[in-house]
């Protein structure tokens, strides 16, 4: 795992897993700074390298009236402010080719959403910015297939690619994590487990995605046990009123205990 290319990523010497965490979407500056401050405090105490996550725009929505964002430039400026205020790297997802160069001016890592990871032009556009590219594994893709997404980034002149597993479709309305995929994908690059999206229950008749947040610690523990390099999770101080993906987010008040438990597991595994 080589993350030394990511600006301001602290605690790398701790030999710990790293964390990508934050709200699903940027709702306001106050909200983003509040969440970032809390997570920075916790991760600094536990010596966990931390990247703030927030979507500047939500393009993949079930219904046309779903929340999509507060405006691209406004949200991106908030992401930049979070990074500068707390001296931490930031990550956001992009959906269109032209998003790559625009978002690269504000954040340190560009994320390719799972539904779009086979879109060659989008992956190449992200790679050509020179930023680290986080490739979400498609819910419909095998772990082995992700080597080709990584190759697209590298063939575009960028060696900084990560892979994130966010579960695999299990029927129409549920997700599962096949933990056999973790060591497989680690052959191709730094590998992350997206805990909260792996617990989504999509395609609900209401048009609002459900989730099973009570299983977050179970999935996270299993991920650490199988050797993931990093964890991805979405968190909010009021998930019930979050404007996007509240049904599967972790309540921020539970984050410190969760991470403390996971650090203990990680330290045990290292000693084996």
GROMACS .gro file of N, CA, C and O in nm, residues 20-130:
model
  444
   20UNK      N    1  -1.162   0.665   0.442
   20UNK     CA    2  -1.231   0.763   0.358
   20UNK      C    3  -1.370   0.778   0.419
   20UNK      O    4  -1.448   0.682   0.421
   21UNK      N    5  -1.402   0.895   0.472
   21UNK     CA    6  -1.529   0.909   0.543
   21UNK      C    7  -1.580   1.052   0.537
   21UNK      O    8  -1.503   1.147   0.532
   22UNK      N    9  -1.711   1.062   0.543
   22UNK     CA   10  -1.777   1.192   0.541
   22UNK      C   11  -1.922   1.173   0.501
   22UNK      O   12  -1.972   1.059   0.493
   23UNK      N   13  -1.992   1.280   0.473
   23UNK     CA   14  -2.132   1.269   0.434
   23UNK      C   15  -2.146   1.217   0.291
   23UNK      O   16  -2.051   1.223   0.213
   24UNK      N   17  -2.263   1.166   0.260
   24UNK     CA   18  -2.287   1.124   0.122
   24UNK      C   19  -2.271   1.243   0.029
   24UNK      O   20  -2.195   1.237  -0.068
   25UNK      N   21  -2.341   1.351   0.060
   25UNK     CA   22  -2.336   1.470  -0.025
   25UNK      C   23  -2.308   1.594   0.060
   25UNK      O   24  -2.342   1.599   0.178
   26UNK      N   25  -2.245   1.692  -0.003
   26UNK     CA   26  -2.223   1.820   0.065
   26UNK      C   27  -2.355   1.894   0.071
   26UNK      O   28  -2.412   1.930  -0.033
   27UNK      N   29  -2.405   1.916   0.192
   27UNK     CA   30  -2.533   1.984   0.211
   27UNK      C   31  -2.515   2.132   0.245
   27UNK      O   32  -2.599   2.215   0.210
   28UNK      N   33  -2.406   2.163   0.317
   28UNK     CA   34  -2.377   2.301   0.355
   28UNK      C   35  -2.235   2.307   0.407
   28UNK      O   36  -2.176   2.203   0.443
   29UNK      N   37  -2.180   2.426   0.417
   29UNK     CA   38  -2.045   2.441   0.471
   29UNK      C   39  -2.042   2.404   0.619
   29UNK      O   40  -1.951   2.333   0.664
   30UNK      N   41  -2.139   2.449   0.695
   30UNK     CA   42  -2.142   2.420   0.838
   30UNK      C   43  -2.145   2.270   0.862
   30UNK      O   44  -2.075   2.217   0.951
   31UNK      N   45  -2.227   2.199   0.786
   31UNK     CA   46  -2.239   2.054   0.802
   31UNK      C   47  -2.109   1.983   0.770
   31UNK      O   48  -2.062   1.896   0.844
   32UNK      N   49  -2.045   2.021   0.659
   32UNK     CA   50  -1.920   1.956   0.618
   32UNK      C   51  -1.809   1.980   0.720
   32UNK      O   52  -1.736   1.887   0.757
   33UNK      N   53  -1.795   2.103   0.767
   33UNK     CA   54  -1.690   2.135   0.864
   33UNK      C   55  -1.714   2.065   0.998
   33UNK      O   56  -1.620   2.020   1.063
   34UNK      N   57  -1.840   2.056   1.035
   34UNK     CA   58  -1.873   1.990   1.162
   34UNK      C   59  -1.836   1.842   1.158
   34UNK      O   60  -1.776   1.790   1.252
   35UNK      N   61  -1.871   1.775   1.050
   35UNK     CA   62  -1.839   1.632   1.038
   35UNK      C   63  -1.688   1.613   1.028
   35UNK      O   64  -1.629   1.527   1.096
   36UNK      N   65  -1.622   1.694   0.945
   36UNK     CA   66  -1.478   1.680   0.929
   36UNK      C   67  -1.404   1.701   1.060
   36UNK      O   68  -1.312   1.625   1.094
   37UNK      N   69  -1.443   1.801   1.137
   37UNK     CA   70  -1.375   1.829   1.264
   37UNK      C   71  -1.385   1.709   1.358
   37UNK      O   72  -1.286   1.671   1.424
   38UNK      N   73  -1.503   1.650   1.366
   38UNK     CA   74  -1.522   1.535   1.455
   38UNK      C   75  -1.438   1.415   1.410
   38UNK      O   76  -1.373   1.349   1.492
   39UNK      N   77  -1.439   1.388   1.279
   39UNK     CA   78  -1.365   1.272   1.230
   39UNK      C   79  -1.214   1.295   1.243
   39UNK      O   80  -1.139   1.203   1.277
   40UNK      N   81  -1.168   1.416   1.218
   40UNK     CA   82  -1.026   1.448   1.234
   40UNK      C   83  -0.982   1.425   1.379
   40UNK      O   84  -0.875   1.369   1.406
   41UNK      N   85  -1.062   1.467   1.473
   41UNK     CA   86  -1.030   1.448   1.615
   41UNK      C   87  -1.015   1.300   1.648
   41UNK      O   88  -0.920   1.258   1.715
   42UNK      N   89  -1.108   1.220   1.599
   42UNK     CA   90  -1.107   1.076   1.628
   42UNK      C   91  -0.990   1.006   1.561
   42UNK      O   92  -0.917   0.928   1.624
   43UNK      N   93  -0.970   1.033   1.433
   43UNK     CA   94  -0.865   0.963   1.359
   43UNK      C   95  -0.726   1.007   1.403
   43UNK      O   96  -0.632   0.927   1.400
   44UNK      N   97  -0.712   1.130   1.446
   44UNK     CA   98  -0.583   1.175   1.498
   44UNK      C   99  -0.548   1.099   1.626
   44UNK      O  100  -0.435   1.057   1.646
   45UNK      N  101  -0.647   1.080   1.712
   45UNK     CA  102  -0.628   1.008   1.837
   45UNK      C  103  -0.588   0.861   1.811
   45UNK      O  104  -0.503   0.805   1.881
   46UNK      N  105  -0.650   0.802   1.709
   46UNK     CA  106  -0.627   0.660   1.680
   46UNK      C  107  -0.518   0.637   1.575
   46UNK      O  108  -0.492   0.522   1.539
   47UNK      N  109  -0.458   0.745   1.527
   47UNK     CA  110  -0.351   0.738   1.426
   47UNK      C  111  -0.397   0.665   1.300
   47UNK      O  112  -0.329   0.578   1.247
   48UNK      N  113  -0.514   0.705   1.253
   48UNK     CA  114  -0.570   0.651   1.129
   48UNK      C  115  -0.553   0.757   1.019
   48UNK      O  116  -0.605   0.868   1.033
   49UNK      N  117  -0.484   0.728   0.910
   49UNK     CA  118  -0.477   0.823   0.799
   49UNK      C  119  -0.619   0.851   0.748
   49UNK      O  120  -0.698   0.757   0.727
   50UNK      N  121  -0.652   0.979   0.729
   50UNK     CA  122  -0.791   1.015   0.700
   50UNK      C  123  -0.805   1.105   0.578
   50UNK      O  124  -0.733   1.204   0.563
   51UNK      N  125  -0.903   1.068   0.494
   51UNK     CA  126  -0.941   1.148   0.377
   51UNK      C  127  -1.089   1.184   0.392
   51UNK      O  128  -1.174   1.095   0.410
   52UNK      N  129  -1.122   1.312   0.382
   52UNK     CA  130  -1.261   1.356   0.393
   52UNK      C  131  -1.333   1.328   0.262
   52UNK      O  132  -1.287   1.367   0.154
   53UNK      N  133  -1.449   1.265   0.271
   53UNK     CA  134  -1.528   1.231   0.153
   53UNK      C  135  -1.658   1.312   0.150
   53UNK      O  136  -1.726   1.326   0.252
   54UNK      N  137  -1.692   1.363   0.032
   54UNK     CA  138  -1.820   1.429   0.014
   54UNK      C  139  -1.848   1.445  -0.134
   54UNK      O  140  -1.760   1.485  -0.210
   55UNK      N  141  -1.968   1.413  -0.177
   55UNK     CA  142  -2.005   1.429  -0.318
   55UNK      C  143  -2.046   1.573  -0.345
   55UNK      O  144  -2.132   1.627  -0.275
   56UNK      N  145  -1.986   1.634  -0.448
   56UNK     CA  146  -2.028   1.770  -0.483
   56UNK      C  147  -2.156   1.768  -0.565
   56UNK      O  148  -2.228   1.868  -0.573
   57UNK      N  149  -2.186   1.653  -0.621
   57UNK     CA  150  -2.308   1.638  -0.702
   57UNK      C  151  -2.350   1.492  -0.696
   57UNK      O  152  -2.266   1.403  -0.697
   58UNK      N  153  -2.480   1.467  -0.689
   58UNK     CA  154  -2.532   1.331  -0.693
   58UNK      C  155  -2.608   1.313  -0.824
   58UNK      O  156  -2.716   1.368  -0.842
   59UNK      N  157  -2.549   1.236  -0.914
   59UNK     CA  158  -2.611   1.217  -1.045
   59UNK      C  159  -2.693   1.089  -1.052
   59UNK      O  160  -2.788   1.081  -1.129
   60UNK      N  161  -2.657   0.989  -0.972
   60UNK     CA  162  -2.727   0.862  -0.974
   60UNK      C  163  -2.839   0.863  -0.871
   60UNK      O  164  -2.820   0.831  -0.756
   61UNK      N  165  -2.956   0.903  -0.914
   61UNK     CA  166  -3.071   0.913  -0.826
   61UNK      C  167  -3.185   0.827  -0.878
   61UNK      O  168  -3.204   0.812  -0.999
   62UNK      N  169  -3.263   0.770  -0.787
   62UNK     CA  170  -3.376   0.686  -0.828
   62UNK      C  171  -3.491   0.770  -0.885
   62UNK      O  172  -3.557   0.730  -0.980
   63UNK      N  173  -3.512   0.889  -0.825
   63UNK     CA  174  -3.625   0.972  -0.866
   63UNK      C  175  -3.576   1.111  -0.906
   63UNK      O  176  -3.475   1.160  -0.855
   64UNK      N  177  -3.650   1.174  -0.993
   64UNK     CA  178  -3.610   1.306  -1.042
   64UNK      C  179  -3.617   1.413  -0.933
   64UNK      O  180  -3.550   1.516  -0.941
   65UNK      N  181  -3.696   1.388  -0.829
   65UNK     CA  182  -3.708   1.486  -0.722
   65UNK      C  183  -3.610   1.460  -0.607
   65UNK      O  184  -3.616   1.527  -0.504
   66UNK      N  185  -3.518   1.364  -0.623
   66UNK     CA  186  -3.419   1.338  -0.520
   66UNK      C  187  -3.315   1.450  -0.514
   66UNK      O  188  -3.286   1.514  -0.616
   67UNK      N  189  -3.256   1.471  -0.398
   67UNK     CA  190  -3.154   1.574  -0.379
   67UNK      C  191  -3.032   1.543  -0.465
   67UNK      O  192  -2.980   1.431  -0.463
   68UNK      N  193  -2.984   1.642  -0.539
   68UNK     CA  194  -2.866   1.621  -0.623
   68UNK      C  195  -2.749   1.711  -0.584
   68UNK      O  196  -2.636   1.685  -0.627
   69UNK      N  197  -2.772   1.815  -0.506
   69UNK     CA  198  -2.660   1.899  -0.466
   69UNK      C  199  -2.700   2.044  -0.445
   69UNK      O  200  -2.814   2.084  -0.471
   70UNK      N  201  -2.602   2.123  -0.398
   70UNK     CA  202  -2.627   2.264  -0.369
   70UNK      C  203  -2.566   2.355  -0.476
   70UNK      O  204  -2.563   2.477  -0.460
   71UNK      N  205  -2.517   2.294  -0.582
   71UNK     CA  206  -2.447   2.369  -0.687
   71UNK      C  207  -2.302   2.323  -0.693
   71UNK      O  208  -2.236   2.315  -0.588
   72UNK      N  209  -2.256   2.294  -0.812
   72UNK     CA  210  -2.122   2.235  -0.827
   72UNK      C  211  -2.011   2.318  -0.766
   72UNK      O  212  -1.932   2.270  -0.685
   73UNK      N  213  -2.001   2.444  -0.807
   73UNK     CA  214  -1.891   2.528  -0.759
   73UNK      C  215  -1.901   2.551  -0.609
   73UNK      O  216  -1.799   2.547  -0.538
   74UNK      N  217  -2.020   2.572  -0.560
   74UNK     CA  218  -2.039   2.597  -0.418
   74UNK      C  219  -1.992   2.477  -0.336
   74UNK      O  220  -1.920   2.491  -0.237
   75UNK      N  221  -2.031   2.356  -0.379
   75UNK     CA  222  -1.994   2.235  -0.305
   75UNK      C  223  -1.844   2.208  -0.315
   75UNK      O  224  -1.780   2.167  -0.218
   76UNK      N  225  -1.787   2.231  -0.433
   76UNK     CA  226  -1.643   2.208  -0.451
   76UNK      C  227  -1.561   2.305  -0.366
   76UNK      O  228  -1.457   2.269  -0.310
   77UNK      N  229  -1.607   2.428  -0.354
   77UNK     CA  230  -1.537   2.525  -0.269
   77UNK      C  231  -1.542   2.484  -0.122
   77UNK      O  232  -1.447   2.506  -0.046
   78UNK      N  233  -1.651   2.422  -0.082
   78UNK     CA  234  -1.661   2.372   0.055
   78UNK      C  235  -1.562   2.258   0.077
   78UNK      O  236  -1.495   2.252   0.180
   79UNK      N  237  -1.550   2.170  -0.021
   79UNK     CA  238  -1.452   2.062  -0.012
   79UNK      C  239  -1.310   2.117   0.001
   79UNK      O  240  -1.229   2.070   0.081
   80UNK      N  241  -1.281   2.219  -0.078
   80UNK     CA  242  -1.149   2.282  -0.067
   80UNK      C  243  -1.129   2.343   0.071
   80UNK      O  244  -1.021   2.330   0.130
   81UNK      N  245  -1.233   2.408   0.124
   81UNK     CA  246  -1.221   2.470   0.256
   81UNK      C  247  -1.198   2.365   0.365
   81UNK      O  248  -1.118   2.387   0.456
   82UNK      N  249  -1.265   2.252   0.354
   82UNK     CA  250  -1.243   2.144   0.450
   82UNK      C  251  -1.097   2.099   0.447
   82UNK      O  252  -1.032   2.085   0.550
   83UNK      N  253  -1.046   2.078   0.326
   83UNK     CA  254  -0.908   2.035   0.311
   83UNK      C  255  -0.809   2.134   0.369
   83UNK      O  256  -0.714   2.096   0.438
   84UNK      N  257  -0.831   2.262   0.341
   84UNK     CA  258  -0.739   2.365   0.387
   84UNK      C  259  -0.752   2.389   0.538
   84UNK      O  260  -0.652   2.413   0.607
   85UNK      N  261  -0.874   2.383   0.589
   85UNK     CA  262  -0.897   2.410   0.731
   85UNK      C  263  -0.831   2.305   0.820
   85UNK      O  264  -0.768   2.339   0.922
   86UNK      N  265  -0.845   2.180   0.782
   86UNK     CA  266  -0.796   2.071   0.866
   86UNK      C  267  -0.668   2.007   0.813
   86UNK      O  268  -0.616   1.913   0.874
   87UNK      N  269  -0.617   2.060   0.701
   87UNK     CA  270  -0.496   2.008   0.638
   87UNK      C  271  -0.506   1.857   0.616
   87UNK      O  272  -0.421   1.778   0.659
   88UNK      N  273  -0.614   1.817   0.549
   88UNK     CA  274  -0.638   1.677   0.516
   88UNK      C  275  -0.672   1.667   0.367
   88UNK      O  276  -0.721   1.762   0.307
   89UNK      N  277  -0.648   1.550   0.306
   89UNK     CA  278  -0.689   1.532   0.167
   89UNK      C  279  -0.840   1.513   0.158
   89UNK      O  280  -0.906   1.477   0.256
   90UNK      N  281  -0.892   1.536   0.040
   90UNK     CA  282  -1.036   1.523   0.017
   90UNK      C  283  -1.061   1.441  -0.110
   90UNK      O  284  -0.977   1.434  -0.199
   91UNK      N  285  -1.180   1.382  -0.116
   91UNK     CA  286  -1.219   1.300  -0.230
   91UNK      C  287  -1.363   1.331  -0.267
   91UNK      O  288  -1.448   1.355  -0.180
   92UNK      N  289  -1.392   1.332  -0.397
   92UNK     CA  290  -1.529   1.346  -0.444
   92UNK      C  291  -1.546   1.262  -0.570
   92UNK      O  292  -1.449   1.229  -0.637
   93UNK      N  293  -1.670   1.225  -0.600
   93UNK     CA  294  -1.695   1.145  -0.719
   93UNK      C  295  -1.732   1.234  -0.837
   93UNK      O  296  -1.786   1.345  -0.821
   94UNK      N  297  -1.702   1.185  -0.956
   94UNK     CA  298  -1.734   1.257  -1.080
   94UNK      C  299  -1.821   1.167  -1.167
   94UNK      O  300  -1.818   1.044  -1.155
   95UNK      N  301  -1.898   1.231  -1.255
   95UNK     CA  302  -1.994   1.155  -1.335
   95UNK      C  303  -1.982   1.179  -1.485
   95UNK      O  304  -2.027   1.097  -1.564
   96UNK      N  305  -1.924   1.291  -1.521
   96UNK     CA  306  -1.909   1.324  -1.663
   96UNK      C  307  -1.763   1.360  -1.690
   96UNK      O  308  -1.691   1.403  -1.600
   97UNK      N  309  -1.722   1.342  -1.816
   97UNK     CA  310  -1.581   1.365  -1.849
   97UNK      C  311  -1.532   1.503  -1.807
   97UNK      O  312  -1.422   1.518  -1.754
   98UNK      N  313  -1.615   1.603  -1.830
   98UNK     CA  314  -1.573   1.740  -1.798
   98UNK      C  315  -1.565   1.766  -1.648
   98UNK      O  316  -1.503   1.863  -1.604
   99UNK      N  317  -1.627   1.679  -1.567
   99UNK     CA  318  -1.617   1.694  -1.422
   99UNK      C  319  -1.474   1.673  -1.373
   99UNK      O  320  -1.435   1.727  -1.268
  100UNK      N  321  -1.396   1.592  -1.445
  100UNK     CA  322  -1.264   1.552  -1.396
  100UNK      C  323  -1.173   1.672  -1.376
  100UNK      O  324  -1.120   1.693  -1.265
  101UNK      N  325  -1.153   1.751  -1.479
  101UNK     CA  326  -1.064   1.866  -1.468
  101UNK      C  327  -1.119   1.969  -1.369
  101UNK      O  328  -1.042   2.031  -1.294
  102UNK      N  329  -1.251   1.987  -1.368
  102UNK     CA  330  -1.312   2.084  -1.276
  102UNK      C  331  -1.289   2.042  -1.131
  102UNK      O  332  -1.238   2.120  -1.049
  103UNK      N  333  -1.322   1.918  -1.096
  103UNK     CA  334  -1.309   1.872  -0.958
  103UNK      C  335  -1.164   1.863  -0.914
  103UNK      O  336  -1.132   1.884  -0.797
  104UNK      N  337  -1.075   1.833  -1.008
  104UNK     CA  338  -0.932   1.819  -0.975
  104UNK      C  339  -0.873   1.949  -0.923
  104UNK      O  340  -0.769   1.948  -0.857
  105UNK      N  341  -0.936   2.063  -0.952
  105UNK     CA  342  -0.889   2.191  -0.901
  105UNK      C  343  -0.917   2.208  -0.752
  105UNK      O  344  -0.861   2.296  -0.687
  106UNK      N  345  -1.004   2.122  -0.697
  106UNK     CA  346  -1.049   2.142  -0.559
  106UNK      C  347  -1.015   2.026  -0.465
  106UNK      O  348  -1.007   2.048  -0.344
  107UNK      N  349  -1.001   1.903  -0.518
  107UNK     CA  350  -0.984   1.787  -0.432
  107UNK      C  351  -0.857   1.711  -0.470
  107UNK      O  352  -0.795   1.735  -0.573
  108UNK      N  353  -0.821   1.614  -0.386
  108UNK     CA  354  -0.697   1.538  -0.404
  108UNK      C  355  -0.717   1.403  -0.470
  108UNK      O  356  -0.625   1.348  -0.531
  109UNK      N  357  -0.836   1.346  -0.457
  109UNK     CA  358  -0.866   1.216  -0.515
  109UNK      C  359  -0.998   1.225  -0.591
  109UNK      O  360  -1.096   1.282  -0.541
  110UNK      N  361  -1.000   1.169  -0.712
  110UNK     CA  362  -1.122   1.163  -0.792
  110UNK      C  363  -1.177   1.021  -0.786
  110UNK      O  364  -1.103   0.924  -0.805
  111UNK      N  365  -1.306   1.011  -0.762
  111UNK     CA  366  -1.369   0.880  -0.748
  111UNK      C  367  -1.461   0.852  -0.866
  111UNK      O  368  -1.541   0.937  -0.905
  112UNK      N  369  -1.448   0.731  -0.921
  112UNK     CA  370  -1.536   0.687  -1.029
  112UNK      C  371  -1.646   0.603  -0.968
  112UNK      O  372  -1.619   0.499  -0.907
  113UNK      N  373  -1.773   0.643  -0.981
  113UNK     CA  374  -1.882   0.566  -0.922
  113UNK      C  375  -1.891   0.425  -0.980
  113UNK      O  376  -1.851   0.400  -1.094
  114UNK      N  377  -1.947   0.335  -0.901
  114UNK     CA  378  -1.953   0.194  -0.941
  114UNK      C  379  -2.028   0.173  -1.072
  114UNK      O  380  -1.986   0.094  -1.157
  115UNK      N  381  -2.138   0.244  -1.091
  115UNK     CA  382  -2.214   0.226  -1.214
  115UNK      C  383  -2.138   0.274  -1.337
  115UNK      O  384  -2.172   0.239  -1.449
  116UNK      N  385  -2.034   0.356  -1.317
  116UNK     CA  386  -1.965   0.418  -1.430
  116UNK      C  387  -1.822   0.367  -1.450
  116UNK      O  388  -1.750   0.418  -1.536
  117UNK      N  389  -1.781   0.268  -1.373
  117UNK     CA  390  -1.640   0.229  -1.373
  117UNK      C  391  -1.596   0.165  -1.505
  117UNK      O  392  -1.477   0.156  -1.534
  118UNK      N  393  -1.689   0.122  -1.589
  118UNK     CA  394  -1.654   0.068  -1.721
  118UNK      C  395  -1.653   0.177  -1.829
  118UNK      O  396  -1.623   0.147  -1.945
  119UNK      N  397  -1.684   0.300  -1.791
  119UNK     CA  398  -1.686   0.410  -1.889
  119UNK      C  399  -1.543   0.457  -1.914
  119UNK      O  400  -1.489   0.537  -1.840
  120UNK      N  401  -1.487   0.409  -2.022
  120UNK     CA  402  -1.345   0.432  -2.049
  120UNK      C  403  -1.310   0.580  -2.054
  120UNK      O  404  -1.210   0.624  -1.995
  121UNK      N  405  -1.388   0.659  -2.124
  121UNK     CA  406  -1.356   0.801  -2.137
  121UNK      C  407  -1.354   0.872  -2.002
  121UNK      O  408  -1.270   0.959  -1.977
  122UNK      N  409  -1.444   0.834  -1.912
  122UNK     CA  410  -1.450   0.895  -1.780
  122UNK      C  411  -1.328   0.857  -1.697
  122UNK      O  412  -1.265   0.942  -1.633
  123UNK      N  413  -1.292   0.729  -1.700
  123UNK     CA  414  -1.174   0.682  -1.626
  123UNK      C  415  -1.048   0.749  -1.679
  123UNK      O  416  -0.963   0.795  -1.602
  124UNK      N  417  -1.036   0.759  -1.810
  124UNK     CA  418  -0.917   0.821  -1.870
  124UNK      C  419  -0.911   0.970  -1.835
  124UNK      O  420  -0.804   1.023  -1.804
  125UNK      N  421  -1.026   1.038  -1.839
  125UNK     CA  422  -1.028   1.181  -1.805
  125UNK      C  423  -0.982   1.203  -1.662
  125UNK      O  424  -0.905   1.296  -1.632
  126UNK      N  425  -1.025   1.116  -1.570
  126UNK     CA  426  -0.981   1.128  -1.431
  126UNK      C  427  -0.831   1.101  -1.420
  126UNK      O  428  -0.758   1.174  -1.352
  127UNK      N  429  -0.785   0.997  -1.488
  127UNK     CA  430  -0.643   0.960  -1.480
  127UNK      C  431  -0.554   1.072  -1.532
  127UNK      O  432  -0.447   1.100  -1.476
  128UNK      N  433  -0.596   1.139  -1.637
  128UNK     CA  434  -0.513   1.240  -1.701
  128UNK      C  435  -0.500   1.368  -1.619
  128UNK      O  436  -0.415   1.452  -1.649
  129UNK      N  437  -0.580   1.381  -1.513
  129UNK     CA  438  -0.561   1.497  -1.424
  129UNK      C  439  -0.436   1.479  -1.337
  129UNK      O  440  -0.389   1.575  -1.277
  130UNK      N  441  -0.386   1.356  -1.328
  130UNK     CA  442  -0.272   1.328  -1.241
  130UNK      C  443  -0.311   1.300  -1.098
  130UNK      O  444  -0.226   1.264  -1.016
   0.00000   0.00000   0.00000
